[in-house]
Amino acid sequence: MPTRILPAVGDADAVRSVTTLLSQLPDAEPVAPVVDSTQLIDTLARLAAESVDELPEVVVVHERIGPVPALELIREVALRFPAVGVVLVTSDTSPGLFQAAMDSGARGLVALPLSYEELATRVQAVAQWSVGVRRHLGHGGDVFTGVGGTVVTVSGAKGGVGATLTAIQLALASQASGRSTAVVDMDLQTGDVASYLDVQFRRSVADLAGITDISPRVLADAVFRHDTGVALLLAPGEGERGEEVTDRAARQIVSALRSRYETVVIDCGAQLSGAGAAAVEMADTALLVTTPDVVAVRGAKRTVRMWDRLQIRKAEETTIVVNRHTRGTEIQPTLIRRITGTPVAATAVPANFKELQGVVDAGRVHELDSRSAVKQALWGLAGELGLAKAPASDRRSGRARGDRGSMTFRRRRDG
């Protein structure tokens, strides 16, 4: 049986070098290379969704892959696709790098410049390991529970636009639809998820920051199980501890949650941190909440452009959610779409703070009346995102006419 090998190489010259050598290996079946970390994860997830048997036995990761650093990418692949063997191609062959690669989950390391003999030996060994793992686990039947849960990030164009309320209601809608759901408060210094749900819990996302391998037991200890069934991973009570959550820690935490829950909703707040940027980059859907006023829309445009410059997320991969929408306002969703250059959610959330004031002040937003137009709109948004099955009556509320067909919720790149 030929060995399927997926190269993940960003540099054009390196692509030619790696693919040429891989094509010469005996019984090798190189597939089309991927050029960045996002495309690699998306490709593996798509193949796993078709069948675990469709996954390549070996993934060859070049040291200059991006935007996620190679070792962090290897860790995510090892966590989400444990029967896929990863080989790191690197110019650094020091014992320290070798140990770091093994700790991240790599099964082998090949030095640059590439030599046919070394590459052939390492790929063959890793392929045999991968086949052995799949045979032991019943051809992968017990390895995967799917391609991993859906990750949705909710960010604010500026403070006070309703990102936290949106994140919580999306999670509640998902949980009510029978999907295991977690909410992560990644607004590390000023997060309010605990306040909105009247929760006091001594564990937080910062307690996971220094843990290299987040086991199910460790994750369970850090998560608070709310009465609604939603799992909560809260922001630290001491804001200064937010600095402990680095982008690398955030990637590990999100990957661990994705492997345990069908839906992961992350409240990233309005301030961009390294952890928040990592979450947005990893998300299947990135929502940016704005209100229909000049200041907020300018903030949304500024955020979209910053994400694009930092290669966190492209404008077309970001979805704007319009909160506090009224038909009489001058700034409508279609105008916001033109200004920001992004898709805008077809469901706009109506302006009706009177419905919210009581439950927000009491810290009981999960008890928001089902007849509330705001709740119906947010649960309808969850239906659009594929997180919940929204009733037809819910979907009618808060609909922004004229924006149908402008949606691109799931992040997709051709693999």
Steps between C-alpha positions, in 0.01 A plus 500: 500500500653837404586749773303823470716799586368854542769774483431822691749747356456876459810593300472442124859378458467268795175363356678394182787344692281307743245378245773390257668282762171365634394393150819291473437303820398136450127432549441868567190686393557873561184709492469865403696712749335749733661840545405609851387370837132582449484315170667197659248476785208565265622232259544238773160586647333468160663163436409376847139605443486279189669206668787447740649268241534799267757667726864486391732280698772768510499880510830674426513844667764751389651719772392822322133411479271776627319685635494250789857404599604150399519349849160636599354371175647155565345502846156578359527231232611244759210591727224508237628224268699264725544223242672733252879496529676837472855554375666839560742629236741745661846651475537486881601152605605588851398270788279776639299533179478122466361472853253784439379336179447167674318671789271666245406164352732467200597144408820596322734777396687545169783748459536763230633487236298188427664173412314219330627231737408681821159605372418150373604336826305737720182503287498121479535466878226753572268340243546161668422658836183660362378174343570317826303752704201479266508121503518493880209742527285326244601703197445822684142430600568587864741783436266770379160614614477717189709782360482682832247743637399826337686804638329839483669817621301810590689830504379855550566788264538701821403457862133482586359382166363172642766239418470317833121480487524373142754233594293376794173482308664318208635244748162461671332444164758239407466318833120506472530333159675202658860594420758483778611862532773700672543875544851640542551852636812609312444864595774435751510825695141623483296187429139503621369152420502410872309817587238447230434149632547576874782248533782490754770245429863498605633333184560693179658481157826621660526176696542312173760736355807328642389142429668336204259211452143580599340168588122456526531488880699825513253667267204382707656645815529844336148506355187606687182314410214748490142407586412530131753228417741741333863458606670825600872573485519839665739793484726536806360700788832686521536677167878504513500120476372536147860554390568136586279390212730525199404434141658157527302420815183622330555265206542203733192594701281550193621172349426314824151649518432428134579135559255478793202717396290521188477879527758736650401867521780741591436853623809694387385845613596817318874512575732280294739288705733227380263239641198660335681525168587130516138413572371710209754343264397148605125562491265344248288813524618842618223744590559871548215674680425864428219744560364716215678820596799678349745435784428127522503447123834679476626272775379197307676617185819565698486153656440325168797678342724423798411130491583498130834680545603265779391199291258397772197489275397630160210741468291253300545245781356733764127544555354820642205475739292818531367549852237757613366527150200718418343553162503876536876539552705648220768231523355171377669156464550543125697820561705331774584221257630749244701694759668199662531281191371199694190282489225617736274257682149488359363508853534842660435522874233759581550785745295422811700545817184501713474127435855451622542737792346281769687179416828683437486681835412174675773304324237262357520553124431130454149570631420751227137455396457283192257759364777759503573633151867523591516135606308385195740689274811361669365145494409554138862605441609175663282319248669684212839400633395137518530496879130447567173416336315828521120485477350684207336749737838582651664554164245762399603734780773754442559404139695756302331500162711513189801321646400147409765308317787709636603242754828311519494359850728199494861568429596310188811488292562272212727219605 
